């Protein structure tokens, strides 16, 4: 019997963004269904837990000029996942859907429907969106400050769960002899009165195979962490290095206990990339090349402008790091991009010191601080890096993206997955029939509704 922790794997298709080498000769469409199907079927061949899609509800732009390497053109998540449900059997299907702009009733219907269509493989990544610019695309306009977005997200998820619980598992009799279809005359009845939603009526979708589809959360502020620790089954985190991953896991575990939850029931998966070579040198060379492609002049400029919150177009990328401070007062400089550096001033100070110590230009600094292509090495080395990260408590697994879509994941599945399986760190067959089962998450109590309200 192995005592190794089982690595949770998710496959991610990000569309056109700064991590995708869409110009690569082997790259296919970022939009056609064939791309999504290829990645999903490859992930299932590799016994991945789920296929994952993020969501962008605005094109990212500055002064009306679209930043076209940043998620320009991405189909809606749910139809893609529904179509993938039909061409896969075991793979979980996790979609990102915004809690700021959607109503709980429609979210509950959509996700429960995906759970039915897929035989219990649906998951919902709850996001609150990065900024107010997205709101301009919706009728409410620039909508909800950061803190209120989490208040709404918490109540959205709680309400969605009430709706999912409003049908008992045995509410449908479908008895052809007696002609009785519904056994429970109160099926779908709900009543929710809170600060965000004041709704009551009937929910239309019967209880789905997982009862409660898997809840994923992405967001790292103290509020976001509390929301995740109290509510989520899985967290999509940005912490893919061992030390930061361990610190995040410890923090989430502490918060989960505070909310009366077993920390084992909150799985954490950072995003990660990989580059393989026959030798370490070859992989490093490939990784260098990928990073050069990703760090175009415009990407470097946009990245730094987010932090400085200023127009840096007058600064030479091959010159020194700008000698000015960030502007905290100006409106957010890049519309629609995540601001991941919490303290602009501290970030700029640290970068300046780094650049001085190493004699870096602005471009050199960009290469130094870029997240980079992730796990790099031979298949054995990559298997070892990933396995060590998980076994030593960095996280429970990773959300894996490849630079070349759709074929990039094949290499990982063909060359790294068998090594992880040999080590006993990755399943060779799916053990359960639902996403919840495969993730090792407890089943929700199917009788909650009848017991509590009838
Ligand atoms: C790893 C990660 C992935 C995210 N993915 C999305 C996404 O696909 N779509 C979206 O609108 N917001 C996304 N977000 C934004 C979060 O939902 C959240 O609104 C944002 O991080 C601000 O909250 P925070 O301060 O708690 O991090 C993501 C955040 C993180 C950390």
Coordinates of C-alpha atoms and ligand atoms in Angstrom, one line a residue, residues 12 52-58 60 71 74 77 95-101 125-131 134 146 149-150 217-225 227 235-239 248 269-271 336 338-340 342 371, ligand 1:
X12 CA -6.4 24.3 -18.4
X52 CA -10.8 23.8 -16.4
X53 CA -11.8 27.0 -18.2
X54 CA -11.3 30.5 -16.8
X55 CA -13.6 33.4 -17.6
X56 CA -13.0 36.9 -19.0
X57 CA -16.0 39.1 -19.3
X58 CA -14.1 42.1 -20.9
X60 CA -8.3 44.1 -21.7
X71 CA -7.5 36.9 -23.6
X74 CA -12.7 33.4 -25.8
X77 CA -17.5 28.4 -20.7
X95 CA -16.2 26.3 -15.4
X96 CA -15.4 29.8 -14.1
X97 CA -18.6 31.8 -13.6
X98 CA -18.7 35.2 -12.0
X99 CA -20.6 35.7 -8.8
X100 CA -20.7 39.5 -9.3
X101 CA -22.6 39.6 -12.5
X125 CA -15.0 28.1 -10.1
X126 CA -16.5 31.1 -8.2
X127 CA -14.8 34.4 -9.1
X128 CA -15.7 37.9 -8.3
X129 CA -13.8 39.5 -11.3
X130 CA -10.6 41.6 -11.0
X131 CA -12.0 45.1 -11.3
X134 CA -15.9 44.4 -16.5
X146 CA -13.9 44.7 -3.8
X149 CA -18.1 41.5 -4.1
X150 CA -17.2 38.9 -1.5
X217 CA -12.7 29.4 -5.6
X218 CA -10.0 31.8 -7.0
X219 CA -9.0 34.9 -5.0
X220 CA -6.3 35.5 -2.4
X221 CA -7.1 38.5 -0.2
X222 CA -8.0 37.8 3.4
X223 CA -11.6 38.0 2.5
X224 CA -11.1 35.7 -0.5
X225 CA -9.3 33.2 1.8
X227 CA -14.6 32.7 1.6
X235 CA -9.0 26.6 -4.4
X236 CA -7.3 27.7 -7.6
X237 CA -4.2 29.5 -6.2
X238 CA -1.4 31.5 -7.8
X239 CA 1.2 29.9 -5.4
X248 CA -0.8 29.4 1.8
X269 CA -4.3 23.7 -6.9
X270 CA -2.0 26.4 -8.2
X271 CA -1.6 27.0 -11.9
X336 CA -9.4 44.6 -16.9
X338 CA -5.6 41.5 -12.4
X339 CA -3.5 43.5 -10.0
X340 CA -1.6 40.8 -8.4
X342 CA -0.7 43.9 -3.5
X371 CA 6.4 33.7 -13.6
Ligands
LIG1 C1 -5.5 32.1 -9.6 C2 -6.7 33.1 -9.9 C3 -7.5 32.9 -11.0 C4 -8.5 33.8 -11.3 N1 -9.3 33.6 -12.4 C5 -10.3 34.5 -12.7 C6 -11.1 34.3 -13.8 O1 -10.9 33.4 -14.6 N2 -12.1 35.3 -14.1 C7 -12.3 36.3 -13.2 O2 -13.2 37.1 -13.5 N3 -11.6 36.5 -12.1 C8 -10.6 35.6 -11.8 N4 -9.9 35.8 -10.7 C9 -10.1 36.9 -9.8 C10 -10.8 36.6 -8.5 O3 -12.0 36.0 -8.6 C11 -10.9 37.8 -7.6 O4 -11.9 38.7 -8.1 C12 -9.6 38.7 -7.6 O5 -8.5 37.9 -7.4 C13 -9.7 39.7 -6.5 O6 -10.0 39.1 -5.3 P1 -8.8 38.9 -4.2 O7 -8.4 40.2 -3.8 O8 -9.4 38.1 -3.1 O9 -7.7 38.1 -4.9 C14 -8.8 34.9 -10.4 C15 -8.0 35.1 -9.3 C16 -6.9 34.2 -9.0 C17 -6.0 34.4 -7.8

